[in-house]
Coordinates of C-alpha atoms in Angstrom, one line a residue:
X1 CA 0.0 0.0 0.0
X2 CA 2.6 2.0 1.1
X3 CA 4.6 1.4 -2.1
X4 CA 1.5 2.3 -4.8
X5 CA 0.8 5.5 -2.9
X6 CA 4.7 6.6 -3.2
X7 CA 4.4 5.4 -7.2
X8 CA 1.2 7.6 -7.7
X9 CA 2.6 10.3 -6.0
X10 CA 6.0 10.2 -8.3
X11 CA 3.9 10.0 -10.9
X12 CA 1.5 13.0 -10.2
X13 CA 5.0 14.8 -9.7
X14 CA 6.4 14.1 -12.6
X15 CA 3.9 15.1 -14.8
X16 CA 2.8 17.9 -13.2
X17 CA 5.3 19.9 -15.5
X18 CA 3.9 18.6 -18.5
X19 CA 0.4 19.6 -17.5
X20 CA 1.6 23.0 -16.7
X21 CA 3.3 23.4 -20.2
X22 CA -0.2 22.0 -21.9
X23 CA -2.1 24.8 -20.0
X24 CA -3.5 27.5 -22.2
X25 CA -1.6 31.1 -21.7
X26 CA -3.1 33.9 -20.9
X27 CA -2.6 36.9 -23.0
X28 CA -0.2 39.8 -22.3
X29 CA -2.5 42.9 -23.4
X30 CA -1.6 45.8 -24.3
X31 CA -4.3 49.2 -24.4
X32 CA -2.7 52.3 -26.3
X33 CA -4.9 55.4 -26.1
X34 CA -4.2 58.2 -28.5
X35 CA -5.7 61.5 -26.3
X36 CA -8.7 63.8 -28.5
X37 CA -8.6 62.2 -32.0
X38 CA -11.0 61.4 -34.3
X39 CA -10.4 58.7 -37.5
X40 CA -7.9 60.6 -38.6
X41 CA -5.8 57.9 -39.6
X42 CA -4.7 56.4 -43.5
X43 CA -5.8 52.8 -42.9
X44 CA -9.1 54.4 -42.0
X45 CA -9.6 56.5 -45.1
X46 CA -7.9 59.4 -44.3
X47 CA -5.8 60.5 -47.2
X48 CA -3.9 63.4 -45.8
X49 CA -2.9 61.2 -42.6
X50 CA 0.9 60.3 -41.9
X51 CA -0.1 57.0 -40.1
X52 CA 2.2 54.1 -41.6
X53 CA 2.5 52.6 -38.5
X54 CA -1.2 52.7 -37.3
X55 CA -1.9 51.2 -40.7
X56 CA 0.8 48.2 -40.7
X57 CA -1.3 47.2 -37.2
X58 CA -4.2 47.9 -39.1
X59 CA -3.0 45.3 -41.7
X60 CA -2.4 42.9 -39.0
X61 CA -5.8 43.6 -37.0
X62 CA -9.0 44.7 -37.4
X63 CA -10.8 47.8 -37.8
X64 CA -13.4 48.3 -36.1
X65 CA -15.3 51.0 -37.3
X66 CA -18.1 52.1 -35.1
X67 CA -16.4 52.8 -32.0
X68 CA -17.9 55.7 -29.8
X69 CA -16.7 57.0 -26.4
X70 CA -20.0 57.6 -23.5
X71 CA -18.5 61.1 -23.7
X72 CA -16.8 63.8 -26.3
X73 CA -14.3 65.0 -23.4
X74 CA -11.4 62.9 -21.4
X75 CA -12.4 62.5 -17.7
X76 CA -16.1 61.2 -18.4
X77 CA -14.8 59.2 -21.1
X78 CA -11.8 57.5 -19.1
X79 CA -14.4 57.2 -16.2
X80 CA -17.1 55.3 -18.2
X81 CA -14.4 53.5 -19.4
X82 CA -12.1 52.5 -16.8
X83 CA -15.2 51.1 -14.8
X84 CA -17.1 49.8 -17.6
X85 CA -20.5 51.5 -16.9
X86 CA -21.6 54.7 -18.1
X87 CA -20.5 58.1 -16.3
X88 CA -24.0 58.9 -15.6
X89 CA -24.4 55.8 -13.7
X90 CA -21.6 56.4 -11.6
X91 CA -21.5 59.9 -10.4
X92 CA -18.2 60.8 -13.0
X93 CA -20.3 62.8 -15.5
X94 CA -19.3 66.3 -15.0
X95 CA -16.2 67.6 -16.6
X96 CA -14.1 68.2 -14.7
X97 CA -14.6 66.8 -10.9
X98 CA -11.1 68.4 -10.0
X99 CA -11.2 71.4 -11.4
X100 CA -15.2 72.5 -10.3
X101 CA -15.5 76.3 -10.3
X102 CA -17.1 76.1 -7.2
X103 CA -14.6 73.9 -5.7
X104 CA -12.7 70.4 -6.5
X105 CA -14.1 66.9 -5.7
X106 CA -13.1 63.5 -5.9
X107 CA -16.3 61.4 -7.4
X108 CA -17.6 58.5 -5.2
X109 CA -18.5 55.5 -7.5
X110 CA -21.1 52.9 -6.3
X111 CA -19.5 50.2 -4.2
X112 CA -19.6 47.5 -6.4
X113 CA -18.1 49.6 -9.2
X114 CA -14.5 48.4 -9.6
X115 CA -11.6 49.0 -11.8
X116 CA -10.9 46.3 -14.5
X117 CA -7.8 46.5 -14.1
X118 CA -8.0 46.3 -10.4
X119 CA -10.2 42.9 -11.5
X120 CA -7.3 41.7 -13.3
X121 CA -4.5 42.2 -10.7
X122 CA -6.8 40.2 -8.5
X123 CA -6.8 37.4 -11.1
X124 CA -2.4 37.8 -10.9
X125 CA -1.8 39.9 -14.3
X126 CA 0.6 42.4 -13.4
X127 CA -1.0 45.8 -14.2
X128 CA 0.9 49.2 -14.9
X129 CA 0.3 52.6 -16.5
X130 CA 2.0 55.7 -17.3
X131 CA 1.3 59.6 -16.1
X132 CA -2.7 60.0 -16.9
X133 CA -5.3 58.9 -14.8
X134 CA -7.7 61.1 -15.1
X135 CA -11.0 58.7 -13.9
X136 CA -12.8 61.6 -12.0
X137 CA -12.7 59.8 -9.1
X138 CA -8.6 60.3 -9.0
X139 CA -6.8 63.1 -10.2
X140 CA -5.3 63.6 -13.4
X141 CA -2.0 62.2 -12.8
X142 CA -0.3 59.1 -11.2
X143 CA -0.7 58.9 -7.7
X144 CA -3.7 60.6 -7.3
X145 CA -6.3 57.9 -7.3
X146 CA -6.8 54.4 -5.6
X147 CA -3.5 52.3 -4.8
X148 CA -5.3 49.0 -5.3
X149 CA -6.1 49.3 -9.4
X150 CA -2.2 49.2 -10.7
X151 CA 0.9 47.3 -9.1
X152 CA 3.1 50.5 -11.2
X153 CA 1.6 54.0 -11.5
X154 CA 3.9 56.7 -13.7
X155 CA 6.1 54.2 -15.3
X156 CA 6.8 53.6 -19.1
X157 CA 5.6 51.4 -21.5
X158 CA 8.0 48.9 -21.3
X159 CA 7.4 48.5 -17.4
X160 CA 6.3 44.8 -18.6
X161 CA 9.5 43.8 -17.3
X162 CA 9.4 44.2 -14.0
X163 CA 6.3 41.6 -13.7
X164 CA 7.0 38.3 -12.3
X165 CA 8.4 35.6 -14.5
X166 CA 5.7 34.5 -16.6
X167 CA 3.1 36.4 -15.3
X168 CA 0.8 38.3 -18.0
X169 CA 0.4 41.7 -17.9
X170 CA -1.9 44.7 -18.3
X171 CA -0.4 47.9 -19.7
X172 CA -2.6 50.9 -20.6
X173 CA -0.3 53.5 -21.9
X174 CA -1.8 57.4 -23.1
X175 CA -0.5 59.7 -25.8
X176 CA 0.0 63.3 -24.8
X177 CA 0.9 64.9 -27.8
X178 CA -2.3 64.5 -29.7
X179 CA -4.4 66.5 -27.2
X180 CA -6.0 69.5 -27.6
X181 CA -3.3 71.8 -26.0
X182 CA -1.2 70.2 -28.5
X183 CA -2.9 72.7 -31.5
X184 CA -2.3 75.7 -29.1
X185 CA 0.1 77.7 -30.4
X186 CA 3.4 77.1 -28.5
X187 CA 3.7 79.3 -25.9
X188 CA 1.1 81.2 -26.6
X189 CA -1.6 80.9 -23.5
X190 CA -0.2 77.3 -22.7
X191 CA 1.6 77.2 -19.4
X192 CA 5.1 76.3 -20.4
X193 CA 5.2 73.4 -18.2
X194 CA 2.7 71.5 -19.7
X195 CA 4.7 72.5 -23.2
X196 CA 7.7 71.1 -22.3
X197 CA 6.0 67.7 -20.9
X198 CA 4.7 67.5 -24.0
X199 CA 7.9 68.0 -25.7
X200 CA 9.9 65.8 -23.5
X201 CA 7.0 63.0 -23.4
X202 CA 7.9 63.4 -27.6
X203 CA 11.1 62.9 -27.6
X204 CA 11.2 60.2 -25.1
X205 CA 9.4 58.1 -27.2
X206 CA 10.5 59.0 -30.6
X207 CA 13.7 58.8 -29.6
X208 CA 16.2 59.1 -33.0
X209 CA 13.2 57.9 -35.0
X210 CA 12.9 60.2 -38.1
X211 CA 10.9 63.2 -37.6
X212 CA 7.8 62.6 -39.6
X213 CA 6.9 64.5 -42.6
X214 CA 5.0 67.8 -42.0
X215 CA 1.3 68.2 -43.3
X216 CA 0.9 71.0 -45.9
X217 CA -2.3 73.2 -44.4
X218 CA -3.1 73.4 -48.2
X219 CA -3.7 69.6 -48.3
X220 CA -6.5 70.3 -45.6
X221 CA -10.1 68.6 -46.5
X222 CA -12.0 71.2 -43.9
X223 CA -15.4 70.0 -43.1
X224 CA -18.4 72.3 -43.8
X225 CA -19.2 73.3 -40.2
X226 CA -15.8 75.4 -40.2
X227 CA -14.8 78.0 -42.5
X228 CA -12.1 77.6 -45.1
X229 CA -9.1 80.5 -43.9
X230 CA -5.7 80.0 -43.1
X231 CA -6.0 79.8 -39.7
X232 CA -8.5 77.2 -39.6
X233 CA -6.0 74.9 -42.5
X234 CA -3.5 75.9 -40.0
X235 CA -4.5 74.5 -36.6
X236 CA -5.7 71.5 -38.4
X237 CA -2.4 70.6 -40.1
X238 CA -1.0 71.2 -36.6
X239 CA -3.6 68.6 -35.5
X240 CA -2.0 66.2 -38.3
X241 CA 1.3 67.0 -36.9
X242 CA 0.6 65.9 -33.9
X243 CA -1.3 62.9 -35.4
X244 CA 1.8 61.7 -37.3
X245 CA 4.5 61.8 -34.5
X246 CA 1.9 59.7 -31.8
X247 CA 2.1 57.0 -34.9
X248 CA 5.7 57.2 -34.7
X249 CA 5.6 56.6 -30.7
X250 CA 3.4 53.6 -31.3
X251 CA 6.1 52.2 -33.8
X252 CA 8.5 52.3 -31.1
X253 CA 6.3 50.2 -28.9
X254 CA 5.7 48.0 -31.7
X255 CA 9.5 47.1 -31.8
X256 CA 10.0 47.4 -28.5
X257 CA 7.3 44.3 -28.1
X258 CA 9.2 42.5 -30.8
X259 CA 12.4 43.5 -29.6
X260 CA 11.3 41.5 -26.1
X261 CA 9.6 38.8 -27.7
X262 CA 6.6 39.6 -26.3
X263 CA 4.4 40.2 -29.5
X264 CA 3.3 37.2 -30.3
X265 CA 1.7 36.8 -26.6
X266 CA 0.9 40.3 -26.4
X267 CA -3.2 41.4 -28.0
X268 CA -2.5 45.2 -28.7
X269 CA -5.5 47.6 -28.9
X270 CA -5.2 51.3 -30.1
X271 CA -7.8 53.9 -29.8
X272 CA -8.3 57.3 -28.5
X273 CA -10.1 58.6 -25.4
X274 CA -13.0 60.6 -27.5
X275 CA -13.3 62.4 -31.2
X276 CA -11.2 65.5 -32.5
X277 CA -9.3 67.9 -29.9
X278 CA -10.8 70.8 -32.3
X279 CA -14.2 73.2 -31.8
X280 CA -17.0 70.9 -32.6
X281 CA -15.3 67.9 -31.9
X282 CA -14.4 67.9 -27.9
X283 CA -17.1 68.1 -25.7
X284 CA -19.6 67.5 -28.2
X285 CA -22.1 64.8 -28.6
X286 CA -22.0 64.7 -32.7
X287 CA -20.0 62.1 -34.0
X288 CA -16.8 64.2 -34.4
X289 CA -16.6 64.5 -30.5
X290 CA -17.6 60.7 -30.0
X291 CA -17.0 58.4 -32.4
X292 CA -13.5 56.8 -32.6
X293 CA -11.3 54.9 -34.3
X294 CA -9.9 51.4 -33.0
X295 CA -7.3 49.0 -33.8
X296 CA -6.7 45.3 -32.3
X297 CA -3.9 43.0 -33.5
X298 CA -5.0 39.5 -32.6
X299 CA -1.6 37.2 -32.3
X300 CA -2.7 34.0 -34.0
X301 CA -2.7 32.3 -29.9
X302 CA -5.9 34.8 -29.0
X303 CA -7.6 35.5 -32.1
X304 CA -11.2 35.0 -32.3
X305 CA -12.7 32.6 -34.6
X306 CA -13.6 33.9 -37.8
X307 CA -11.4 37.1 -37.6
X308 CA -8.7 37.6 -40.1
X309 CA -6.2 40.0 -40.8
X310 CA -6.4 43.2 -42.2
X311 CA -10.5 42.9 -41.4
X312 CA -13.0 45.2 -40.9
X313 CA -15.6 45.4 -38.4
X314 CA -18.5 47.6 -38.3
X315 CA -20.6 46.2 -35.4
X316 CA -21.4 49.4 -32.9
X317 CA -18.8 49.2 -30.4
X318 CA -19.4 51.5 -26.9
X319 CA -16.5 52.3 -24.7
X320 CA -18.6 50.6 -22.0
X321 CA -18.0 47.2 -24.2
X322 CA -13.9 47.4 -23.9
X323 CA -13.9 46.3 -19.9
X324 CA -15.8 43.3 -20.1
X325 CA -13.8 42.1 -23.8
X326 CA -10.3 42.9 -21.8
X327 CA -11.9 40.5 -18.8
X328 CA -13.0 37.9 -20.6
X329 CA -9.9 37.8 -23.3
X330 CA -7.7 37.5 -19.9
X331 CA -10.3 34.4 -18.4
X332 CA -11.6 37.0 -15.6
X333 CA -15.1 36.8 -14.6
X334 CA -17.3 39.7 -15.9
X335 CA -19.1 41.4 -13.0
X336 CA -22.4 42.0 -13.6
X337 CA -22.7 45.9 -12.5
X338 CA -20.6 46.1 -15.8
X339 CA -23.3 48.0 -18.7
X340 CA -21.0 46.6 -21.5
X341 CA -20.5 43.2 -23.3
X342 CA -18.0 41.1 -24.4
X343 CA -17.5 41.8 -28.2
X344 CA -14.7 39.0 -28.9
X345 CA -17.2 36.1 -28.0
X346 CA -18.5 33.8 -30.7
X347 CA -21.5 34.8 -29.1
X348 CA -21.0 38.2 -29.0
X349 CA -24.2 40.2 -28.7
X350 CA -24.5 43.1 -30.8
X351 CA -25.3 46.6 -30.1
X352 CA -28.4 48.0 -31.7
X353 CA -27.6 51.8 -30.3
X354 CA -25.0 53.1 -28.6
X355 CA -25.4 56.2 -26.0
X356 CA -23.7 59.2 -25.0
X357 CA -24.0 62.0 -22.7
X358 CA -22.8 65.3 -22.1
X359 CA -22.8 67.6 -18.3
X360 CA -21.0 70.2 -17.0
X361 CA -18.2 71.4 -19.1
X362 CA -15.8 73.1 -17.1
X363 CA -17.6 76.6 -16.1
X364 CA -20.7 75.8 -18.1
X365 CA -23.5 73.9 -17.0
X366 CA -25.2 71.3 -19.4
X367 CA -27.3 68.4 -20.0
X368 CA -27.5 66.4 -23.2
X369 CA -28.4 63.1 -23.9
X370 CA -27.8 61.3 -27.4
X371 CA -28.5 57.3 -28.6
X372 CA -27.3 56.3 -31.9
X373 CA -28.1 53.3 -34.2
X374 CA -26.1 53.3 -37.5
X375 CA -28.2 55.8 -39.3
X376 CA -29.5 58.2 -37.1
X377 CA -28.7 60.0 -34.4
X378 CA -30.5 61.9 -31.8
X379 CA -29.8 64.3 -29.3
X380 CA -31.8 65.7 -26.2
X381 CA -30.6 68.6 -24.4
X382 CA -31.8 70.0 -21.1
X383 CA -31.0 73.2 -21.1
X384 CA -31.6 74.2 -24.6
X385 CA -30.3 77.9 -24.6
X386 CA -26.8 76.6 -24.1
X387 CA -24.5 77.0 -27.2
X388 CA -21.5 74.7 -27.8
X389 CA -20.0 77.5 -29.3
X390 CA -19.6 79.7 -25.8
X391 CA -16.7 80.9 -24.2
X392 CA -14.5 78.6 -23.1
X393 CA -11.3 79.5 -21.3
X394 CA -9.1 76.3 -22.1
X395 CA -10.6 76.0 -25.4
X396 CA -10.3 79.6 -26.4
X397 CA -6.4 79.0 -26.7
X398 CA -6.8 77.6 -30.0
X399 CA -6.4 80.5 -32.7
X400 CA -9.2 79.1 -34.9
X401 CA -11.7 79.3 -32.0
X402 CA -11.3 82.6 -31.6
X403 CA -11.1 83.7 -35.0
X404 CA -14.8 81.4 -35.4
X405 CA -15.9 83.7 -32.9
X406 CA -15.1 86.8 -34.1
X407 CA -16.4 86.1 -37.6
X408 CA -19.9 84.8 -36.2
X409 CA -20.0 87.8 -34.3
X410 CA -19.4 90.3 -37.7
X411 CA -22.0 87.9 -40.0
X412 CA -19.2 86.3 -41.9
X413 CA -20.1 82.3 -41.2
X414 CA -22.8 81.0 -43.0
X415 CA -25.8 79.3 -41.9
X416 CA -23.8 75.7 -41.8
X417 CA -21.3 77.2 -39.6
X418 CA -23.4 79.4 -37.6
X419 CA -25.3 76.5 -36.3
X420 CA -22.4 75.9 -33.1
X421 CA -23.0 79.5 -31.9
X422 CA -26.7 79.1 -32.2
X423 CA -29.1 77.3 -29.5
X424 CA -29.4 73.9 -30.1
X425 CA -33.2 73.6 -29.2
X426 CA -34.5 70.3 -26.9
X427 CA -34.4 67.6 -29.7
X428 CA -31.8 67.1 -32.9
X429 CA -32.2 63.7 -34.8
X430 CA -29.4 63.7 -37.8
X431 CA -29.8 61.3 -40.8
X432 CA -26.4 60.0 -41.0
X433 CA -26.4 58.1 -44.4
X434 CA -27.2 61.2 -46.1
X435 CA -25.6 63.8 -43.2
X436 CA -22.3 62.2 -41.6
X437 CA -21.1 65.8 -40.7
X438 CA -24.8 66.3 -38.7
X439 CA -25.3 69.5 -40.0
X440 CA -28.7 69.1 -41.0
X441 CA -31.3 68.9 -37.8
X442 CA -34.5 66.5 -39.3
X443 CA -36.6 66.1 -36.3
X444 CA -39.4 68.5 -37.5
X445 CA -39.4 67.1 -41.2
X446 CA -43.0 64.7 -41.4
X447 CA -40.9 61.6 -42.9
X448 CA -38.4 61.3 -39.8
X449 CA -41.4 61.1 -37.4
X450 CA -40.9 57.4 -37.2
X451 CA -37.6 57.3 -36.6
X452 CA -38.1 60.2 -34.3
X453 CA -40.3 58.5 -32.2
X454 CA -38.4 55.4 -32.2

């Protein structure tokens, strides 16, 4: 007896090595957040865009094409994010909580709100970030917020290597240098130390990569809702500018990855916190201020069935859809407080609308509501009087806002262009398919009632 329980448990010893090495890895995943950017980007149709290494990943990945953020501005966004239920559900609506006029606050989440990435450190990935936080219920920057969601706060992106051996990781790194203070002009109204964090965050990661090429203001496709003056060509190629030296950063990750023999273990998703960092974009609840663009590679190990590379996919994805997909993708259980749903599964359900709200922005109070299916859009808004096109002291930095401002103010923007300046009334429904810039307001038109009322 004594003898066959010794043998079993040499044997159970023994093979417990080959069982381990037969176990399934988890992934190593990788989320790269490009800061107030819209599809500006070649491998999604953008022709002016200096992108080559967004669009090599997007040769590799997927598209996926009908992205949208809960919010048009960071903190909300990140929030809904970050927590996987919508910033109106959670007390993080209000832009921003830390810089209130009538005095800073930290938001207080409902208990069984957690983190993901706090979910997935439980569950022994390692999990790490760089300098933004931003989750309304944290400050903006590392060690402001709760200790318990990351294991490194403030780090860089390769901080992978100081997990545990063979331990999977989490890394959700941001990119500065396409964010709105990024089309100020330099030096202008920006306070030079966020200037030179900027520039240093730049070089850092570009390190002696090539400078990219410079967009030509000429080359410009400006959308009706602006006017067409230097300035405006300006700020936007700036935009670009900004655009194409983020792309270079992400090609430095890239080869860092490959460089650590990590990218074949490692899923990589790239998107960008909400729409353009430009006046009707930020903020905004139209699709320039919402809807994003987003990459995944898929190593062959952790790609979903059915999904090959170079694909496109033009399901409506919500932002509130990216926590449970990260869980599930790293074999963590989903809590069911989270408003999303997993959008990797064979079983994936599939989003009929997606929905988006807007609060207080900065000094000026605000209520909007807006659900979107993939032709129409519509928009409630509480306090009707209220412009988009106010004063705003952050935003008013950007030249082309103020020269906008002054030309509504002396009759030179036409109606199209007017229409920010102007009261937005309590309902807005847009016809996408024949109105993508939502410039055309069809909720009192007799053949929208339908779809109006739906």
């Amino acid at each position: 007896m004594r003898v066959s329980k010794w043998l079993a448990c040499m044997v159970v010893f023994l093979l417990a090595p080959i069982a381990n090495t037969q176990t399934p890895l988890r992934p190593n995943i990788l989320l790269l957040m490009a800061e107030d950017m819209s599809a500006r980007v070649g491998a999604f149709g953008d022709s002016v865009a200096v992108t080559p290494n967004l669009d090599a990943l997007a040769a590799q990945g997927v598209r996926y094409t009908n992205t949208f953020a809960t919010a048009g501005v960071c903190a909300p966004s990140r929030a809904a994010h970050i927590l996987g239920m919508h910033q109106i559900s959670t007390g993080t609506q209000h832009m921003r909580s830390g810089s209130r006029p009538e005095g800073s606050y930290y938001s207080v989440p409902p208990e069984n709100a957690k983190a993901y990435p706090e979910l997935l450190r439980s569950a022994g990935y390692y999990t790490y970030t760089d300098n933004k936080l931003d989750y309304q219920f944290s400050g903006s920057l590392a060690g402001s917020g709760p200790t318990t969601i990351w294991d490194l706060e403030g780090g860089v992106v390769s901080d992978w290597d100081k997990r545990k051996q063979g331990q999977p990781f989490f890394g959700f790194i941001s990119f500065p240098v396409t964010h709105e203070s990024g089309v100020f002009l330099p030096l202008g109204n920006m306070p030079e130390s966020v200037m030179h964090f900027t520039l240093q965050v730049m070089r850092w990661y570009i390190q002696d990569q090539p400078i990219p090429k410079r967009i030509n203001p000429q080359d410009i496709v400006v959308p009706p809702y602006y006017p067409d003056t230097k300035t405006v060509r300006t700020d936007m190629a700036r935009h670009y500018d900004n655009i194409a030296t983020m792309d270079a950063e992400v090609g430095v990750i890239l080869r860092q990855l490959q460089t650590a023999g990590l990218i074949d273990s490692t899923i990589v998703i790239w998107t960008t916190d909400h729409g353009d960092g430009l006046p009707r974009g930020k903020r905004e609840l139209f699709d320039s201020g919402i809807k994003v663009p987003m990459i995944i590679r898929w190593p062959e190990a952790f790609r979903p069935e059915d999904v090959k590379s170079g694909a496109v996919d033009e399901r409506l994805i919500s932002f509130v859809d990216l926590a449970p997909t990260i869980l599930s993708l790293a074999g963590v259980s989903v809590p069911a407080n989270i408003q999303g749903h997993d959008f990797a599964a064979s079983d994936a359900a599939l989003n009929n609308y997606i929905y988006a709200s807007r609060d207080r922005i900065d000094e000026h109070m605000d209520r909007q509501r807006a659900v979107r299916d993939k032709r129409y859009k519509y928009i409630r808004s509480w306090y009707p009087e209220v412009a988009g096109g106010t004063d705003l002291t952050f935003r008013d930095n950007i030249d082309m806002v103020r020269e906008m401002r002054s030309m509504y103010e002396s009759g030179q923007l036409n109606a199209v262009q007017q229409q920010w300046y102007q009261s937005p009334g309590e309902e807005r429904l847009f016809d996408l398919a024949s109105d993508p810039f939502e410039v055309h307001d069809v909720s009192s038109k007799p053949q929208y009632e339908q779809a109006l009322q739906r």
